[in-house]
Structure formats: structure tokens, C-alpha cells
mmCIF file of N, CA and C in Angstrom:
data_model
loop_
_atom_site.group_PDB
_atom_site.id
_atom_site.type_symbol
_atom_site.label_atom_id
_atom_site.label_comp_id
_atom_site.label_asym_id
_atom_site.label_seq_id
_atom_site.Cartn_x
_atom_site.Cartn_y
_atom_site.Cartn_z
ATOM 1 N N MET F 1 0.844 -1.188 0.000
ATOM 2 C CA MET F 1 0.000 0.000 0.000
ATOM 3 C C MET F 1 0.881 1.240 0.000
ATOM 4 N N SER F 2 0.347 2.304 -0.610
ATOM 5 C CA SER F 2 1.129 3.525 -0.659
ATOM 6 C C SER F 2 0.271 4.729 -0.281
ATOM 7 N N ILE F 3 0.922 5.710 0.323
ATOM 8 C CA ILE F 3 0.248 6.963 0.673
ATOM 9 C C ILE F 3 0.195 7.810 -0.587
ATOM 10 N N GLU F 4 -1.003 8.270 -0.932
ATOM 11 C CA GLU F 4 -1.212 9.064 -2.138
ATOM 12 C C GLU F 4 -1.992 10.327 -1.801
ATOM 13 N N ASN F 5 -1.859 11.311 -2.675
ATOM 14 C CA ASN F 5 -2.712 12.490 -2.673
ATOM 15 C C ASN F 5 -3.645 12.380 -3.863
ATOM 16 N N THR F 6 -4.836 12.930 -3.726
ATOM 17 C CA THR F 6 -5.779 12.996 -4.835
ATOM 18 C C THR F 6 -6.593 14.268 -4.720
ATOM 19 N N LEU F 7 -7.078 14.734 -5.850
ATOM 20 C CA LEU F 7 -7.943 15.903 -5.843
ATOM 21 C C LEU F 7 -9.383 15.462 -5.644
ATOM 22 N N ALA F 8 -10.095 16.187 -4.817
ATOM 23 C CA ALA F 8 -11.534 16.007 -4.650
ATOM 24 C C ALA F 8 -12.200 17.346 -4.899
ATOM 25 N N ILE F 9 -13.254 17.326 -5.682
ATOM 26 C CA ILE F 9 -14.044 18.538 -5.903
ATOM 27 C C ILE F 9 -15.483 18.245 -5.508
ATOM 28 N N VAL F 10 -16.040 19.103 -4.662
ATOM 29 C CA VAL F 10 -17.479 19.108 -4.432
ATOM 30 C C VAL F 10 -18.022 20.065 -5.487
ATOM 31 N N LYS F 11 -18.792 19.529 -6.404
ATOM 32 C CA LYS F 11 -19.241 20.287 -7.576
ATOM 33 C C LYS F 11 -20.368 21.263 -7.233
ATOM 34 N N PRO F 12 -20.654 22.199 -8.161
ATOM 35 C CA PRO F 12 -21.648 23.248 -7.888
ATOM 36 C C PRO F 12 -23.022 22.742 -7.449
ATOM 37 N N ASP F 13 -23.468 21.606 -7.975
ATOM 38 C CA ASP F 13 -24.783 21.092 -7.582
ATOM 39 C C ASP F 13 -24.830 20.746 -6.104
ATOM 40 N N ALA F 14 -23.786 20.093 -5.611
ATOM 41 C CA ALA F 14 -23.747 19.684 -4.201
ATOM 42 C C ALA F 14 -23.515 20.872 -3.276
ATOM 43 N N VAL F 15 -22.698 21.838 -3.717
ATOM 44 C CA VAL F 15 -22.488 23.043 -2.914
ATOM 45 C C VAL F 15 -23.811 23.806 -2.792
ATOM 46 N N ALA F 16 -24.511 23.983 -3.916
ATOM 47 C CA ALA F 16 -25.789 24.710 -3.909
ATOM 48 C C ALA F 16 -26.839 24.019 -3.044
ATOM 49 N N ALA F 17 -26.780 22.699 -2.979
ATOM 50 C CA ALA F 17 -27.753 21.940 -2.179
ATOM 51 C C ALA F 17 -27.404 21.914 -0.693
ATOM 52 N N GLY F 18 -26.259 22.500 -0.324
ATOM 53 C CA GLY F 18 -25.853 22.501 1.079
ATOM 54 C C GLY F 18 -25.286 21.175 1.552
ATOM 55 N N SER F 19 -24.710 20.407 0.632
ATOM 56 C CA SER F 19 -24.209 19.074 0.969
ATOM 57 C C SER F 19 -22.716 19.014 1.258
ATOM 58 N N THR F 20 -22.010 20.131 1.190
ATOM 59 C CA THR F 20 -20.560 20.124 1.363
ATOM 60 C C THR F 20 -20.143 19.490 2.688
ATOM 61 N N GLY F 21 -20.745 19.901 3.773
ATOM 62 C CA GLY F 21 -20.377 19.374 5.088
ATOM 63 C C GLY F 21 -20.611 17.882 5.196
ATOM 64 N N LYS F 22 -21.704 17.407 4.614
ATOM 65 C CA LYS F 22 -22.000 15.971 4.652
ATOM 66 C C LYS F 22 -20.969 15.191 3.839
ATOM 67 N N ILE F 23 -20.544 15.755 2.715
ATOM 68 C CA ILE F 23 -19.530 15.089 1.893
ATOM 69 C C ILE F 23 -18.192 15.076 2.622
ATOM 70 N N ILE F 24 -17.837 16.187 3.232
ATOM 71 C CA ILE F 24 -16.591 16.227 4.015
ATOM 72 C C ILE F 24 -16.652 15.217 5.157
ATOM 73 N N ASP F 25 -17.795 15.086 5.790
ATOM 74 C CA ASP F 25 -17.944 14.091 6.853
ATOM 75 C C ASP F 25 -17.719 12.679 6.309
ATOM 76 N N MET F 26 -18.251 12.384 5.131
ATOM 77 C CA MET F 26 -18.018 11.066 4.517
ATOM 78 C C MET F 26 -16.527 10.853 4.247
ATOM 79 N N ILE F 27 -15.869 11.903 3.782
ATOM 80 C CA ILE F 27 -14.430 11.823 3.484
ATOM 81 C C ILE F 27 -13.652 11.508 4.761
ATOM 82 N N GLU F 28 -13.890 12.286 5.795
ATOM 83 C CA GLU F 28 -13.148 12.083 7.043
ATOM 84 C C GLU F 28 -13.527 10.775 7.728
ATOM 85 N N SER F 29 -14.784 10.390 7.652
ATOM 86 C CA SER F 29 -15.226 9.135 8.261
ATOM 87 C C SER F 29 -14.608 7.917 7.578
ATOM 88 N N ASN F 30 -14.147 8.108 6.359
ATOM 89 C CA ASN F 30 -13.522 7.019 5.614
ATOM 90 C C ASN F 30 -12.001 7.074 5.670
ATOM 91 N N GLY F 31 -11.470 7.844 6.613
ATOM 92 C CA GLY F 31 -10.046 7.807 6.903
ATOM 93 C C GLY F 31 -9.150 8.663 6.032
ATOM 94 N N PHE F 32 -9.715 9.566 5.247
ATOM 95 C CA PHE F 32 -8.883 10.474 4.459
ATOM 96 C C PHE F 32 -8.452 11.655 5.311
ATOM 97 N N GLU F 33 -7.256 12.145 5.060
ATOM 98 C CA GLU F 33 -6.779 13.385 5.660
ATOM 99 C C GLU F 33 -6.953 14.485 4.620
ATOM 100 N N ILE F 34 -7.593 15.568 4.987
ATOM 101 C CA ILE F 34 -7.722 16.719 4.090
ATOM 102 C C ILE F 34 -6.500 17.598 4.325
ATOM 103 N N VAL F 35 -5.629 17.683 3.311
ATOM 104 C CA VAL F 35 -4.384 18.436 3.478
ATOM 105 C C VAL F 35 -4.442 19.812 2.821
ATOM 106 N N ALA F 36 -5.487 20.079 2.059
ATOM 107 C CA ALA F 36 -5.732 21.411 1.496
ATOM 108 C C ALA F 36 -7.219 21.513 1.199
ATOM 109 N N LEU F 37 -7.769 22.714 1.391
ATOM 110 C CA LEU F 37 -9.201 22.907 1.180
ATOM 111 C C LEU F 37 -9.462 24.376 0.898
ATOM 112 N N LYS F 38 -10.288 24.641 -0.112
ATOM 113 C CA LYS F 38 -10.744 26.011 -0.359
ATOM 114 C C LYS F 38 -12.006 25.994 -1.207
ATOM 115 N N LYS F 39 -12.748 27.071 -1.082
ATOM 116 C CA LYS F 39 -13.961 27.259 -1.876
ATOM 117 C C LYS F 39 -13.636 28.282 -2.952
ATOM 118 N N ALA F 40 -14.101 28.023 -4.172
ATOM 119 C CA ALA F 40 -13.810 28.928 -5.286
ATOM 120 C C ALA F 40 -14.970 28.903 -6.269
ATOM 121 N N HIS F 41 -15.073 29.959 -7.040
ATOM 122 C CA HIS F 41 -16.003 29.992 -8.168
ATOM 123 C C HIS F 41 -15.129 29.988 -9.410
ATOM 124 N N LEU F 42 -15.099 28.861 -10.109
ATOM 125 C CA LEU F 42 -14.203 28.716 -11.248
ATOM 126 C C LEU F 42 -14.583 29.660 -12.378
ATOM 127 N N THR F 43 -13.559 30.250 -12.986
ATOM 128 C CA THR F 43 -13.775 31.033 -14.189
ATOM 129 C C THR F 43 -13.871 30.081 -15.376
ATOM 130 N N GLU F 44 -14.335 30.580 -16.483
ATOM 131 C CA GLU F 44 -14.397 29.751 -17.683
ATOM 132 C C GLU F 44 -12.996 29.278 -18.073
ATOM 133 N N ALA F 45 -12.015 30.162 -17.978
ATOM 134 C CA ALA F 45 -10.634 29.788 -18.325
ATOM 135 C C ALA F 45 -10.105 28.694 -17.395
ATOM 136 N N GLN F 46 -10.379 28.803 -16.101
ATOM 137 C CA GLN F 46 -9.926 27.772 -15.157
ATOM 138 C C GLN F 46 -10.579 26.422 -15.463
ATOM 139 N N ALA F 47 -11.884 26.447 -15.713
ATOM 140 C CA ALA F 47 -12.602 25.198 -15.998
ATOM 141 C C ALA F 47 -12.126 24.586 -17.309
ATOM 142 N N LYS F 48 -11.946 25.403 -18.337
ATOM 143 C CA LYS F 48 -11.464 24.888 -19.622
ATOM 144 C C LYS F 48 -10.059 24.312 -19.483
ATOM 145 N N GLY F 49 -9.209 24.974 -18.715
ATOM 146 C CA GLY F 49 -7.862 24.455 -18.495
ATOM 147 C C GLY F 49 -7.882 23.133 -17.754
ATOM 148 N N PHE F 50 -8.703 23.053 -16.740
ATOM 149 C CA PHE F 50 -8.775 21.840 -15.932
ATOM 150 C C PHE F 50 -9.327 20.662 -16.738
ATOM 151 N N TYR F 51 -10.360 20.909 -17.523
ATOM 152 C CA TYR F 51 -11.013 19.844 -18.278
ATOM 153 C C TYR F 51 -10.541 19.781 -19.737
ATOM 154 N N ALA F 52 -9.382 20.320 -20.037
ATOM 155 C CA ALA F 52 -8.865 20.349 -21.411
ATOM 156 C C ALA F 52 -8.830 18.971 -22.056
ATOM 157 N N VAL F 53 -8.586 17.946 -21.270
ATOM 158 C CA VAL F 53 -8.537 16.573 -21.790
ATOM 159 C C VAL F 53 -9.860 16.178 -22.458
ATOM 160 N N HIS F 54 -10.955 16.842 -22.095
ATOM 161 C CA HIS F 54 -12.274 16.537 -22.656
ATOM 162 C C HIS F 54 -12.703 17.537 -23.733
ATOM 163 N N SER F 55 -11.811 18.417 -24.174
ATOM 164 C CA SER F 55 -12.195 19.524 -25.054
ATOM 165 C C SER F 55 -12.819 19.096 -26.375
ATOM 166 N N GLU F 56 -12.514 17.922 -26.860
ATOM 167 C CA GLU F 56 -13.076 17.449 -28.121
ATOM 168 C C GLU F 56 -14.354 16.628 -27.936
ATOM 169 N N ARG F 57 -14.738 16.418 -26.712
ATOM 170 C CA ARG F 57 -15.927 15.606 -26.438
ATOM 171 C C ARG F 57 -17.198 16.449 -26.595
ATOM 172 N N PRO F 58 -18.304 15.814 -26.971
ATOM 173 C CA PRO F 58 -19.539 16.578 -27.198
ATOM 174 C C PRO F 58 -20.104 17.243 -25.949
ATOM 175 N N PHE F 59 -19.756 16.748 -24.771
ATOM 176 C CA PHE F 59 -20.299 17.304 -23.533
ATOM 177 C C PHE F 59 -19.446 18.432 -22.959
ATOM 178 N N PHE F 60 -18.354 18.812 -23.626
ATOM 179 C CA PHE F 60 -17.408 19.779 -23.070
ATOM 180 C C PHE F 60 -18.071 21.118 -22.727
ATOM 181 N N SER F 61 -18.824 21.694 -23.630
ATOM 182 C CA SER F 61 -19.466 22.999 -23.374
ATOM 183 C C SER F 61 -20.410 22.940 -22.188
ATOM 184 N N SER F 62 -21.189 21.876 -22.125
ATOM 185 C CA SER F 62 -22.121 21.704 -21.015
ATOM 186 C C SER F 62 -21.367 21.557 -19.693
ATOM 187 N N LEU F 63 -20.282 20.792 -19.712
ATOM 188 C CA LEU F 63 -19.462 20.592 -18.515
ATOM 189 C C LEU F 63 -18.896 21.917 -18.015
ATOM 190 N N ILE F 64 -18.377 22.724 -18.929
ATOM 191 C CA ILE F 64 -17.801 24.020 -18.550
ATOM 192 C C ILE F 64 -18.889 24.936 -17.989
ATOM 193 N N SER F 65 -20.043 24.971 -18.624
ATOM 194 C CA SER F 65 -21.157 25.787 -18.108
ATOM 195 C C SER F 65 -21.549 25.356 -16.703
ATOM 196 N N PHE F 66 -21.636 24.053 -16.496
ATOM 197 C CA PHE F 66 -22.006 23.525 -15.181
ATOM 198 C C PHE F 66 -20.949 23.859 -14.133
ATOM 199 N N MET F 67 -19.683 23.609 -14.444
ATOM 200 C CA MET F 67 -18.622 23.807 -13.453
ATOM 201 C C MET F 67 -18.385 25.281 -13.124
ATOM 202 N N THR F 68 -18.882 26.190 -13.950
ATOM 203 C CA THR F 68 -18.760 27.626 -13.664
ATOM 204 C C THR F 68 -20.083 28.223 -13.184
ATOM 205 N N SER F 69 -21.084 27.379 -12.962
ATOM 206 C CA SER F 69 -22.412 27.862 -12.590
ATOM 207 C C SER F 69 -22.536 28.280 -11.132
ATOM 208 N N GLY F 70 -21.580 27.910 -10.305
ATOM 209 C CA GLY F 70 -21.613 28.249 -8.889
ATOM 210 C C GLY F 70 -20.326 27.817 -8.228
ATOM 211 N N PRO F 71 -20.180 28.098 -6.949
ATOM 212 C CA PRO F 71 -18.949 27.739 -6.240
ATOM 213 C C PRO F 71 -18.732 26.228 -6.175
ATOM 214 N N VAL F 72 -17.467 25.869 -6.055
ATOM 215 C CA VAL F 72 -17.045 24.490 -5.816
ATOM 216 C C VAL F 72 -16.181 24.485 -4.569
ATOM 217 N N VAL F 73 -16.006 23.312 -3.987
ATOM 218 C CA VAL F 73 -15.070 23.150 -2.878
ATOM 219 C C VAL F 73 -13.984 22.205 -3.369
ATOM 220 N N LEU F 74 -12.751 22.679 -3.292
ATOM 221 C CA LEU F 74 -11.578 21.960 -3.782
ATOM 222 C C LEU F 74 -10.806 21.417 -2.595
ATOM 223 N N MET F 75 -10.397 20.147 -2.690
ATOM 224 C CA MET F 75 -9.634 19.537 -1.597
ATOM 225 C C MET F 75 -8.529 18.647 -2.153
ATOM 226 N N THR F 76 -7.436 18.611 -1.435
ATOM 227 C CA THR F 76 -6.438 17.576 -1.649
ATOM 228 C C THR F 76 -6.586 16.600 -0.497
ATOM 229 N N LEU F 77 -6.842 15.347 -0.848
ATOM 230 C CA LEU F 77 -6.998 14.293 0.150
ATOM 231 C C LEU F 77 -5.742 13.443 0.168
ATOM 232 N N ARG F 78 -5.399 12.938 1.332
ATOM 233 C CA ARG F 78 -4.231 12.060 1.476
ATOM 234 C C ARG F 78 -4.638 10.819 2.251
ATOM 235 N N GLY F 79 -4.052 9.702 1.839
ATOM 236 C CA GLY F 79 -4.282 8.447 2.552
ATOM 237 C C GLY F 79 -3.722 7.273 1.779
ATOM 238 N N GLU F 80 -3.784 6.114 2.398
ATOM 239 C CA GLU F 80 -3.340 4.904 1.715
ATOM 240 C C GLU F 80 -4.276 4.635 0.542
ATOM 241 N N ASN F 81 -3.667 4.456 -0.634
ATOM 242 C CA ASN F 81 -4.437 4.205 -1.863
ATOM 243 C C ASN F 81 -5.589 5.191 -2.024
ATOM 244 N N ALA F 82 -5.307 6.458 -1.772
ATOM 245 C CA ALA F 82 -6.347 7.491 -1.750
ATOM 246 C C ALA F 82 -7.108 7.610 -3.064
ATOM 247 N N ILE F 83 -6.427 7.426 -4.176
ATOM 248 C CA ILE F 83 -7.083 7.618 -5.471
ATOM 249 C C ILE F 83 -8.202 6.606 -5.661
ATOM 250 N N VAL F 84 -7.895 5.335 -5.523
ATOM 251 C CA VAL F 84 -8.903 4.287 -5.703
ATOM 252 C C VAL F 84 -9.969 4.371 -4.609
ATOM 253 N N ARG F 85 -9.545 4.619 -3.394
ATOM 254 C CA ARG F 85 -10.517 4.685 -2.295
ATOM 255 C C ARG F 85 -11.494 5.845 -2.467
ATOM 256 N N TRP F 86 -10.995 7.021 -2.910
ATOM 257 C CA TRP F 86 -11.886 8.159 -3.128
ATOM 258 C C TRP F 86 -12.831 7.873 -4.293
ATOM 259 N N ARG F 87 -12.328 7.266 -5.349
ATOM 260 C CA ARG F 87 -13.185 6.932 -6.485
ATOM 261 C C ARG F 87 -14.261 5.918 -6.071
ATOM 262 N N ASP F 88 -13.901 4.962 -5.236
ATOM 263 C CA ASP F 88 -14.893 4.006 -4.735
ATOM 264 C C ASP F 88 -15.949 4.710 -3.880
ATOM 265 N N LEU F 89 -15.515 5.626 -3.029
ATOM 266 C CA LEU F 89 -16.451 6.356 -2.172
ATOM 267 C C LEU F 89 -17.359 7.267 -2.998
ATOM 268 N N MET F 90 -16.831 7.834 -4.083
ATOM 269 C CA MET F 90 -17.671 8.670 -4.950
ATOM 270 C C MET F 90 -18.744 7.837 -5.632
ATOM 271 N N GLY F 91 -18.389 6.653 -6.104
ATOM 272 C CA GLY F 91 -19.314 5.834 -6.879
ATOM 273 C C GLY F 91 -19.181 6.127 -8.361
ATOM 274 N N PRO F 92 -19.976 5.430 -9.199
ATOM 275 C CA PRO F 92 -19.885 5.610 -10.650
ATOM 276 C C PRO F 92 -20.188 7.046 -11.070
ATOM 277 N N THR F 93 -19.620 7.435 -12.217
ATOM 278 C CA THR F 93 -19.822 8.793 -12.742
ATOM 279 C C THR F 93 -21.296 9.128 -12.883
ATOM 280 N N ASP F 94 -22.078 8.201 -13.371
ATOM 281 C CA ASP F 94 -23.520 8.409 -13.509
ATOM 282 C C ASP F 94 -24.174 8.173 -12.146
ATOM 283 N N ALA F 95 -24.589 9.262 -11.525
ATOM 284 C CA ALA F 95 -25.159 9.175 -10.176
ATOM 285 C C ALA F 95 -26.382 8.261 -10.112
ATOM 286 N N THR F 96 -27.087 8.083 -11.224
ATOM 287 C CA THR F 96 -28.262 7.203 -11.211
ATOM 288 C C THR F 96 -27.860 5.737 -11.069
ATOM 289 N N GLN F 97 -26.582 5.430 -11.284
ATOM 290 C CA GLN F 97 -26.073 4.068 -11.153
ATOM 291 C C GLN F 97 -25.313 3.851 -9.842
ATOM 292 N N ALA F 98 -25.216 4.903 -9.024
ATOM 293 C CA ALA F 98 -24.417 4.853 -7.791
ATOM 294 C C ALA F 98 -25.253 4.378 -6.604
ATOM 295 N N GLY F 99 -24.610 3.620 -5.734
ATOM 296 C CA GLY F 99 -25.283 3.115 -4.543
ATOM 297 C C GLY F 99 -25.522 4.195 -3.505
ATOM 298 N N PRO F 100 -26.433 3.958 -2.583
ATOM 299 C CA PRO F 100 -26.794 4.951 -1.582
ATOM 300 C C PRO F 100 -25.698 5.239 -0.561
ATOM 301 N N ASP F 101 -24.677 4.405 -0.520
ATOM 302 C CA ASP F 101 -23.574 4.618 0.418
ATOM 303 C C ASP F 101 -22.414 5.370 -0.232
ATOM 304 N N THR F 102 -22.622 5.903 -1.444
ATOM 305 C CA THR F 102 -21.588 6.667 -2.144
ATOM 306 C C THR F 102 -21.968 8.145 -2.193
ATOM 307 N N VAL F 103 -20.978 8.982 -2.434
ATOM 308 C CA VAL F 103 -21.226 10.421 -2.543
ATOM 309 C C VAL F 103 -22.204 10.713 -3.677
ATOM 310 N N ARG F 104 -21.953 10.117 -4.827
ATOM 311 C CA ARG F 104 -22.817 10.390 -5.981
ATOM 312 C C ARG F 104 -24.209 9.799 -5.811
ATOM 313 N N GLY F 105 -24.289 8.659 -5.155
ATOM 314 C CA GLY F 105 -25.593 8.062 -4.893
ATOM 315 C C GLY F 105 -26.428 8.886 -3.936
ATOM 316 N N ARG F 106 -25.775 9.503 -2.963
ATOM 317 C CA ARG F 106 -26.501 10.311 -1.966
ATOM 318 C C ARG F 106 -26.778 11.730 -2.436
ATOM 319 N N PHE F 107 -25.827 12.326 -3.194
ATOM 320 C CA PHE F 107 -25.917 13.756 -3.466
ATOM 321 C C PHE F 107 -25.986 14.129 -4.949
ATOM 322 N N GLY F 108 -25.734 13.185 -5.853
ATOM 323 C CA GLY F 108 -25.790 13.471 -7.285
ATOM 324 C C GLY F 108 -27.157 13.165 -7.855
ATOM 325 N N THR F 109 -27.396 13.657 -9.073
ATOM 326 C CA THR F 109 -28.679 13.414 -9.720
ATOM 327 C C THR F 109 -28.548 12.750 -11.085
ATOM 328 N N ASP F 110 -27.425 12.963 -11.773
ATOM 329 C CA ASP F 110 -27.254 12.366 -13.100
ATOM 330 C C ASP F 110 -25.768 12.271 -13.439
ATOM 331 N N ILE F 111 -25.445 12.081 -14.702
ATOM 332 C CA ILE F 111 -24.056 11.871 -15.108
ATOM 333 C C ILE F 111 -23.231 13.161 -15.022
ATOM 334 N N GLU F 112 -23.871 14.314 -15.187
ATOM 335 C CA GLU F 112 -23.145 15.583 -15.096
ATOM 336 C C GLU F 112 -23.230 16.162 -13.682
ATOM 337 N N LYS F 113 -24.413 16.235 -13.161
ATOM 338 C CA LYS F 113 -24.611 16.763 -11.805
ATOM 339 C C LYS F 113 -24.445 15.605 -10.827
ATOM 340 N N ASN F 114 -23.190 15.216 -10.662
ATOM 341 C CA ASN F 114 -22.884 14.016 -9.876
ATOM 342 C C ASN F 114 -22.133 14.322 -8.586
ATOM 343 N N ALA F 115 -22.180 15.586 -8.166
ATOM 344 C CA ALA F 115 -21.740 16.020 -6.833
ATOM 345 C C ALA F 115 -20.233 16.060 -6.602
ATOM 346 N N SER F 116 -19.440 15.272 -7.330
ATOM 347 C CA SER F 116 -18.021 15.197 -6.971
ATOM 348 C C SER F 116 -17.137 14.817 -8.150
ATOM 349 N N HIS F 117 -15.879 15.136 -7.981
ATOM 350 C CA HIS F 117 -14.828 14.763 -8.941
ATOM 351 C C HIS F 117 -13.674 14.172 -8.153
ATOM 352 N N GLY F 118 -12.964 13.243 -8.786
ATOM 353 C CA GLY F 118 -11.753 12.684 -8.197
ATOM 354 C C GLY F 118 -10.760 12.305 -9.273
ATOM 355 N N SER F 119 -9.505 12.440 -8.977
ATOM 356 C CA SER F 119 -8.441 12.067 -9.906
ATOM 357 C C SER F 119 -8.505 10.571 -10.193
ATOM 358 N N ASP F 120 -8.017 10.184 -11.390
ATOM 359 C CA ASP F 120 -8.103 8.774 -11.778
ATOM 360 C C ASP F 120 -6.778 8.022 -11.757
ATOM 361 N N ALA F 121 -5.668 8.722 -11.507
ATOM 362 C CA ALA F 121 -4.354 8.060 -11.486
ATOM 363 C C ALA F 121 -3.370 8.955 -10.742
ATOM 364 N N VAL F 122 -2.255 8.391 -10.337
ATOM 365 C CA VAL F 122 -1.234 9.145 -9.598
ATOM 366 C C VAL F 122 -0.765 10.353 -10.405
ATOM 367 N N GLU F 123 -0.504 10.149 -11.689
ATOM 368 C CA GLU F 123 -0.026 11.242 -12.532
ATOM 369 C C GLU F 123 -1.084 12.336 -12.666
ATOM 370 N N THR F 124 -2.321 11.935 -12.880
ATOM 371 C CA THR F 124 -3.426 12.889 -12.997
ATOM 372 C C THR F 124 -3.611 13.652 -11.692
ATOM 373 N N ALA F 125 -3.525 12.955 -10.582
ATOM 374 C CA ALA F 125 -3.683 13.600 -9.272
ATOM 375 C C ALA F 125 -2.638 14.685 -9.063
ATOM 376 N N ALA F 126 -1.406 14.423 -9.465
ATOM 377 C CA ALA F 126 -0.344 15.424 -9.311
ATOM 378 C C ALA F 126 -0.649 16.673 -10.130
ATOM 379 N N VAL F 127 -1.097 16.483 -11.367
ATOM 380 C CA VAL F 127 -1.438 17.618 -12.239
ATOM 381 C C VAL F 127 -2.651 18.354 -11.696
ATOM 382 N N GLU F 128 -3.683 17.607 -11.312
ATOM 383 C CA GLU F 128 -4.923 18.230 -10.857
ATOM 384 C C GLU F 128 -4.761 18.982 -9.548
ATOM 385 N N THR F 129 -4.061 18.405 -8.586
ATOM 386 C CA THR F 129 -3.882 19.128 -7.321
ATOM 387 C C THR F 129 -3.053 20.386 -7.543
ATOM 388 N N SER F 130 -2.065 20.312 -8.419
ATOM 389 C CA SER F 130 -1.230 21.490 -8.711
ATOM 390 C C SER F 130 -2.006 22.563 -9.463
ATOM 391 N N HIS F 131 -3.051 22.162 -10.169
ATOM 392 C CA HIS F 131 -3.873 23.135 -10.904
ATOM 393 C C HIS F 131 -4.557 24.106 -9.939
ATOM 394 N N PHE F 132 -4.918 23.606 -8.764
ATOM 395 C CA PHE F 132 -5.681 24.415 -7.822
ATOM 396 C C PHE F 132 -4.933 24.801 -6.548
ATOM 397 N N PHE F 133 -3.876 24.069 -6.197
ATOM 398 C CA PHE F 133 -3.171 24.333 -4.942
ATOM 399 C C PHE F 133 -1.680 24.450 -5.180
ATOM 400 N N SER F 134 -1.076 25.490 -4.614
ATOM 401 C CA SER F 134 0.371 25.605 -4.645
ATOM 402 C C SER F 134 0.952 24.750 -3.526
ATOM 403 N N CYS F 135 2.238 24.533 -3.565
ATOM 404 C CA CYS F 135 2.899 23.744 -2.505
ATOM 405 C C CYS F 135 2.740 24.428 -1.145
ATOM 406 N N PHE F 136 2.513 25.733 -1.129
ATOM 407 C CA PHE F 136 2.361 26.468 0.122
ATOM 408 C C PHE F 136 0.974 26.327 0.727
ATOM 409 N N GLU F 137 0.036 25.818 -0.054
ATOM 410 C CA GLU F 137 -1.342 25.660 0.426
ATOM 411 C C GLU F 137 -1.626 24.265 0.968
ATOM 412 N N ARG F 138 -0.694 23.352 0.797
ATOM 413 C CA ARG F 138 -0.895 21.974 1.264
ATOM 414 C C ARG F 138 -0.117 21.749 2.551
ATOM 415 N N ILE F 139 -0.712 20.989 3.432
ATOM 416 C CA ILE F 139 -0.055 20.627 4.678
ATOM 417 C C ILE F 139 0.705 19.337 4.429
ATOM 418 N N GLY F 140 1.986 19.336 4.716
ATOM 419 C CA GLY F 140 2.783 18.109 4.577
ATOM 420 C C GLY F 140 3.228 17.806 3.189
#
């Protein structure tokens, strides 16, 4: 097992619904350490930069509109196998397919408004956490 960092985003739908605290409670109850946290309202440029990997996909415009529609909560999580564990806790991308014990199952509504984001690999996590947090904003 290895200690990893991963990016977690509470998306605009969950922030607007007042679910941020409940999601953070799920994160901490599952043994993750939050080493950086902030609330932000992403600009179009920030969202496009972050989701550039999806720029050629048909859902890109909708994704950017959604992610800039309201504030998000950005976190760097740390723990053993944090990437896989956070993805398991989030549940499938399509919230309608997620179980009730997952973040997306409890707080998401569909494939886009799915309450949360998480990095999918060690390399991606390094890029994603650096996109939103400087080394001075992370503990440890």
C-alpha cells in the first residue's frame, strides 16, 4: 500500500444543495486526511484548463457551463491508496447508477450533476492538485 494524494471537488450542484459538510464528513469518516481545502467559483478559463482533456468531447461545453455555474469546494486528500478509495467512495460517474452509500448516490442526480470529482491516477492527481493548490497551500 502507498500513501497518495488525490484531488476532490465538491461540484456546484452539491455546494448549492448545502451538501458540502455531509460530503466532508463522509471523506473524514472514511479515513482520508484533508491536506488542502478552499472554496472557489471557477472562471471559464480555469474550468477549460482543468477539463482540457475533454475539449473534443460533445459534452465539453455543457461541462464548462455547469462547473462555472456556482462555487465548488476543492480539496487535496491524502491516505493509503487514496485515489482508488476516493473513487470508490464517490461511486460511478452516472449518479443514477451509484449506490446509496456513495457520494454520488446520496448527493448526485445524473451523469453531469454528480456532486463530486476525483483524480483517476497518480499522474493525474499530481497535475490536478497542482492546478488548484500551490505547494504552500498543502499541509505536509
